Coordinates of C-alpha atoms in Angstrom, one line a residue:
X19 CA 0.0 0.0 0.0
X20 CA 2.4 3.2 -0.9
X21 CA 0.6 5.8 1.3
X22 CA 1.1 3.5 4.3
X23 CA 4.9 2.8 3.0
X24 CA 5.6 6.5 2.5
X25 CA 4.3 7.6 5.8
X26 CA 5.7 4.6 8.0
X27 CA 9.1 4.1 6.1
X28 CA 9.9 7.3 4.5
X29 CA 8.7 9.9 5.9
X30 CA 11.4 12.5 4.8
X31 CA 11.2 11.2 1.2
X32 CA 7.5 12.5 1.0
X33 CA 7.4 15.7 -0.2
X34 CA 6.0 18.3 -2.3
X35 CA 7.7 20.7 -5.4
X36 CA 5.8 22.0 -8.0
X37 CA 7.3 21.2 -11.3
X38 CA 7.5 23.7 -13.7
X39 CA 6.3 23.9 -17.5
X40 CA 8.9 21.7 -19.6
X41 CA 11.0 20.2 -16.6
X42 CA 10.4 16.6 -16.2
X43 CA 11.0 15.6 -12.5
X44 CA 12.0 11.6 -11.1
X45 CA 11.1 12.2 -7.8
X46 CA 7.6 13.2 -6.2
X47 CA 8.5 15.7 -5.0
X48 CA 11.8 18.0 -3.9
X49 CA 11.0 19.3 -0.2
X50 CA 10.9 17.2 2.6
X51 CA 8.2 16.7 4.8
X52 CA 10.1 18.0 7.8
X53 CA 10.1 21.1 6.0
X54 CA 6.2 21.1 5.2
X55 CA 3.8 22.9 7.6
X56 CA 1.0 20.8 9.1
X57 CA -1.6 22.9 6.5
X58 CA 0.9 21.4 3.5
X59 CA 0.9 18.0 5.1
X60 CA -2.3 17.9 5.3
X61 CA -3.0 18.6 1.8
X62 CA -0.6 16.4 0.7
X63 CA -1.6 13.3 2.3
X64 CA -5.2 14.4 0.8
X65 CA -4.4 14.7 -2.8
X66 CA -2.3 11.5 -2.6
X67 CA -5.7 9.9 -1.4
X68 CA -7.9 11.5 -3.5
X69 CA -5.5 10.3 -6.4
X70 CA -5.7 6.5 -5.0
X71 CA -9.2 6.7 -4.6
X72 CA -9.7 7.9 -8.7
X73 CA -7.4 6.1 -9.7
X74 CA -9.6 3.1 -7.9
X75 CA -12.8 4.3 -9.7
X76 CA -14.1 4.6 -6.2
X77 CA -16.2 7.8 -4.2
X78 CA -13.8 10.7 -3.5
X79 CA -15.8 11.6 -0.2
X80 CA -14.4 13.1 2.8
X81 CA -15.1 9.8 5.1
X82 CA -13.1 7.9 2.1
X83 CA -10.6 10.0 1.8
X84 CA -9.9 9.9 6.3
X85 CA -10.5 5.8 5.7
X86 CA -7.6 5.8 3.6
X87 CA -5.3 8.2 5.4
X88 CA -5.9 6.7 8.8
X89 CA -5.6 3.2 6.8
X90 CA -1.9 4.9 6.1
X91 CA -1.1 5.4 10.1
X92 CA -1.5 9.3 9.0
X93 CA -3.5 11.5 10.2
X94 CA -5.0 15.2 9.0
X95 CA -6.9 17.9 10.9
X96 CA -10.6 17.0 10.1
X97 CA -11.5 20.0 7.7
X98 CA -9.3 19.2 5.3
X99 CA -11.2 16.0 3.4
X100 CA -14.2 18.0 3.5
X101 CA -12.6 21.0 1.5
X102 CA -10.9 18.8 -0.3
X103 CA -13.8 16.5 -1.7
X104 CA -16.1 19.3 -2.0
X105 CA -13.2 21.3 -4.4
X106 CA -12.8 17.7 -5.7
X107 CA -16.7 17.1 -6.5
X108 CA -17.3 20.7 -7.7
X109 CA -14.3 21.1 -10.3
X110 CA -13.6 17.2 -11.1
X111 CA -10.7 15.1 -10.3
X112 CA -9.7 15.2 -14.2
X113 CA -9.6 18.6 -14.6
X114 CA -7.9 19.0 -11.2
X115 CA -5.5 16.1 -12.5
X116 CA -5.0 17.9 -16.0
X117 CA -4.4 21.4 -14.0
X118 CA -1.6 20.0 -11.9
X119 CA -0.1 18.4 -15.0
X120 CA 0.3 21.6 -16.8
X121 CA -2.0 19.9 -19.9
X122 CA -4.4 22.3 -20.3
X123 CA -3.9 22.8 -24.6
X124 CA -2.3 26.3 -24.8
X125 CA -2.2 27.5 -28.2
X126 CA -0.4 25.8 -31.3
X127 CA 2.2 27.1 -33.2
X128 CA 2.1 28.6 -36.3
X129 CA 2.3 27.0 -39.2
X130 CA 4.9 28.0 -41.8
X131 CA 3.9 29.6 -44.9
X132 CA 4.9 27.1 -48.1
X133 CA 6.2 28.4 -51.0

């Protein structure tokens, strides 16, 4: 279960970076969590559940989403499923998903003229 091994074994190895336009990244992420705030934690271990739970097909609810990260042996103040289902359940997981990737479909290029 990798939220459960990330959380018990490596706890310094979850983190969060946001990678930029064009840069391609190996690593989740390039802060570690003893650098996060408990607010950043906290929305971290949500999106990582909210991601397992689509990527499951299953509910995205706020009692899902503290199932799994309890499941994990993590824990999250209790507002933050709630915001982040509602968010989730208002905007949708694939545009969120699609957002966070940087694939939105900016503009083309030009074509060249032939001659």
């Amino acid at each position: 279960f990798w939220l459960k091994d990330h959380c018990a074994r490596c706890p310094n190895e979850l983190s969060a970076r946001i990678v930029q336009p064009g840069e391609t990244s190996t690593k989740m992420a390039g802060v570690p969590v003893a650098e996060l705030s408990d607010e950043q934690k906290g929305e971290l271990l949500c999106t990582y559940a909210a991601l397992i739970l689509h990527d499951d097909g299953a509910e995205i609810s706020p009692a899902a989403m503290t199932d799994l990260i309890k499941a994990s042996g993590c824990s999250v103040e209790s507002y933050w499923p709630m915001l982040m289902a509602k968010m989730i359940n208002s905007v949708g997981m694939d545009a969120l998903i699609k957002m966070g990737s940087g694939a939105g479909g900016g503009g083309g290029g030009g074509g060249g003229g032939g001659g």
